[in-house]
XYZ file of C-alpha atoms in Angstrom:
154
model
C -23.002 4.877 9.158
C -21.419 4.496 5.729
C -18.452 2.178 5.798
C -15.268 3.367 4.128
C -13.597 0.847 1.759
C -9.789 0.369 1.812
C -7.807 -1.677 -0.690
C -4.853 -3.145 1.136
C -2.133 -4.467 -1.119
C 0.331 -6.715 0.722
C 2.003 -10.023 -0.036
C 3.864 -10.714 3.283
C 1.488 -12.928 5.427
C 2.805 -11.969 8.875
C 2.658 -8.228 8.010
C -0.737 -8.655 6.469
C -2.038 -10.344 9.637
C -0.767 -7.656 11.913
C -2.111 -4.758 9.802
C -5.526 -6.457 9.335
C -5.774 -6.897 13.114
C -5.350 -3.202 13.534
C -7.712 -2.311 10.670
C -10.456 -4.516 12.116
C -10.602 -2.273 15.160
C -12.118 0.391 12.966
C -15.797 -0.680 12.658
C -16.363 1.995 9.962
C -13.797 0.421 7.574
C -14.154 -2.441 5.178
C -10.884 -3.944 3.990
C -10.356 -5.645 0.633
C -6.973 -7.409 0.236
C -4.904 -7.830 -2.932
C -1.561 -9.664 -2.793
C 0.028 -8.627 -6.081
C 0.376 -5.877 -8.712
C -1.987 -7.674 -11.018
C -4.458 -8.495 -8.189
C -4.519 -4.789 -7.109
C -5.123 -3.604 -10.640
C -8.111 -6.031 -11.066
C -9.594 -4.828 -7.751
C -9.192 -1.149 -8.829
C -10.984 -1.927 -12.095
C -13.875 -3.685 -10.365
C -14.701 -1.488 -7.353
C -14.354 1.997 -5.974
C -12.264 2.585 -2.848
C -11.865 5.410 -0.369
C -8.187 4.771 0.246
C -5.341 2.418 -0.852
C -2.894 1.085 1.623
C -0.003 -0.152 -0.414
C 3.183 -2.164 0.002
C 6.089 -1.050 -2.255
C 7.685 -4.428 -3.087
C 5.144 -6.735 -4.668
C 5.040 -9.774 -6.909
C 3.375 -9.459 -10.320
C 0.789 -12.159 -9.710
C -1.003 -13.717 -6.667
C 0.744 -16.706 -5.220
C 0.189 -19.964 -6.908
C 0.719 -23.594 -5.857
C 4.230 -23.836 -7.376
C 7.478 -22.026 -6.774
C 7.680 -18.896 -8.878
C 3.935 -18.963 -9.667
C 3.554 -15.476 -8.102
C 5.652 -14.021 -10.951
C 8.596 -11.718 -10.612
C 9.085 -9.622 -7.409
C 9.065 -5.968 -8.304
C 10.940 -3.708 -5.976
C 8.760 -0.762 -6.924
C 5.558 -2.665 -7.640
C 3.709 -0.152 -5.499
C 4.932 2.667 -7.653
C 3.440 0.827 -10.676
C 0.063 0.700 -8.830
C 0.308 4.401 -8.218
C 0.973 4.923 -11.921
C -2.023 2.756 -12.790
C -4.297 4.831 -10.501
C -2.890 8.072 -12.009
C -3.320 6.909 -15.613
C -6.824 5.791 -14.909
C -7.670 9.075 -13.200
C -8.627 7.433 -9.882
C -8.573 10.244 -7.361
C -8.080 8.566 -3.974
C -5.470 8.859 -1.233
C -2.727 6.286 -1.044
C -0.581 5.475 1.855
C 2.602 3.321 1.447
C 3.374 0.804 4.207
C 6.740 -0.745 3.906
C 9.155 -2.686 6.117
C 12.176 -1.546 3.982
C 14.299 1.539 4.703
C 16.226 1.136 1.371
C 15.273 -0.105 -2.018
C 17.760 -1.172 -4.797
C 17.371 1.295 -7.650
C 18.846 1.371 -11.137
C 21.146 4.242 -10.102
C 21.980 3.029 -6.583
C 19.944 2.508 -3.416
C 16.830 4.633 -2.747
C 16.106 5.336 0.880
C 12.650 5.872 2.350
C 12.859 9.698 2.565
C 14.087 9.817 -1.070
C 11.205 7.510 -2.134
C 8.715 9.666 -0.228
C 9.903 12.803 -1.918
C 9.796 11.200 -5.311
C 6.324 9.827 -4.897
C 5.047 13.282 -3.563
C 6.502 14.889 -6.676
C 5.279 12.274 -9.272
C 1.807 11.648 -7.763
C 0.630 14.894 -6.121
C -2.778 14.578 -4.459
C -2.728 10.832 -4.882
C 0.209 9.730 -2.721
C -0.186 11.110 0.836
C 2.481 9.555 3.058
C 4.333 6.448 4.077
C 4.475 4.272 7.196
C 7.627 2.360 8.160
C 6.484 -1.057 9.399
C 8.476 -3.199 11.937
C 7.182 -6.474 13.232
C 8.647 -5.961 16.672
C 7.762 -2.294 17.210
C 4.292 -0.848 17.417
C 5.148 2.704 16.377
C 3.659 2.005 12.946
C 0.233 1.390 14.489
C 0.115 4.957 15.907
C 1.374 6.417 12.582
C -1.168 4.453 10.476
C -4.084 5.192 12.860
C -3.280 8.969 12.783
C -2.962 9.023 9.033
C -6.165 7.096 8.497
C -8.132 9.304 10.925
C -6.718 12.408 9.228
C -7.755 11.209 5.735
C -10.959 9.358 6.514
C -12.064 11.454 9.476
C -12.414 8.756 12.197
């Protein structure tokens, strides 16, 4: 069996651990983790993936040993990664996994349905869907499992 490779871009350790625990139940999936905008772009340049699972709010760089070493937190860092994939003509499905229902935007707050519609419009074929993550509710597990199986044919 050929294993599918997922790039999982996430900087929040508790969320990362919960999602990895679910992904590890899929024996046919290999997961590579990046924890920043810059780290994800380096991974994309080095390897090919079958899917990207992407947080929306990300730091610019991986965590360092000092405060602020991870660079500036970018509210729409995930969108920048989608743009990077688009510009580099990487044709692979992207799922956004976020724990925020609203994002501060330049012209006021952007809610999750608005973000979904904008990403669908701006990145057709690349952006597939989003999953709303909550630490104390397992509904995200079912949603993520169904989306993964639909895209990667589990």
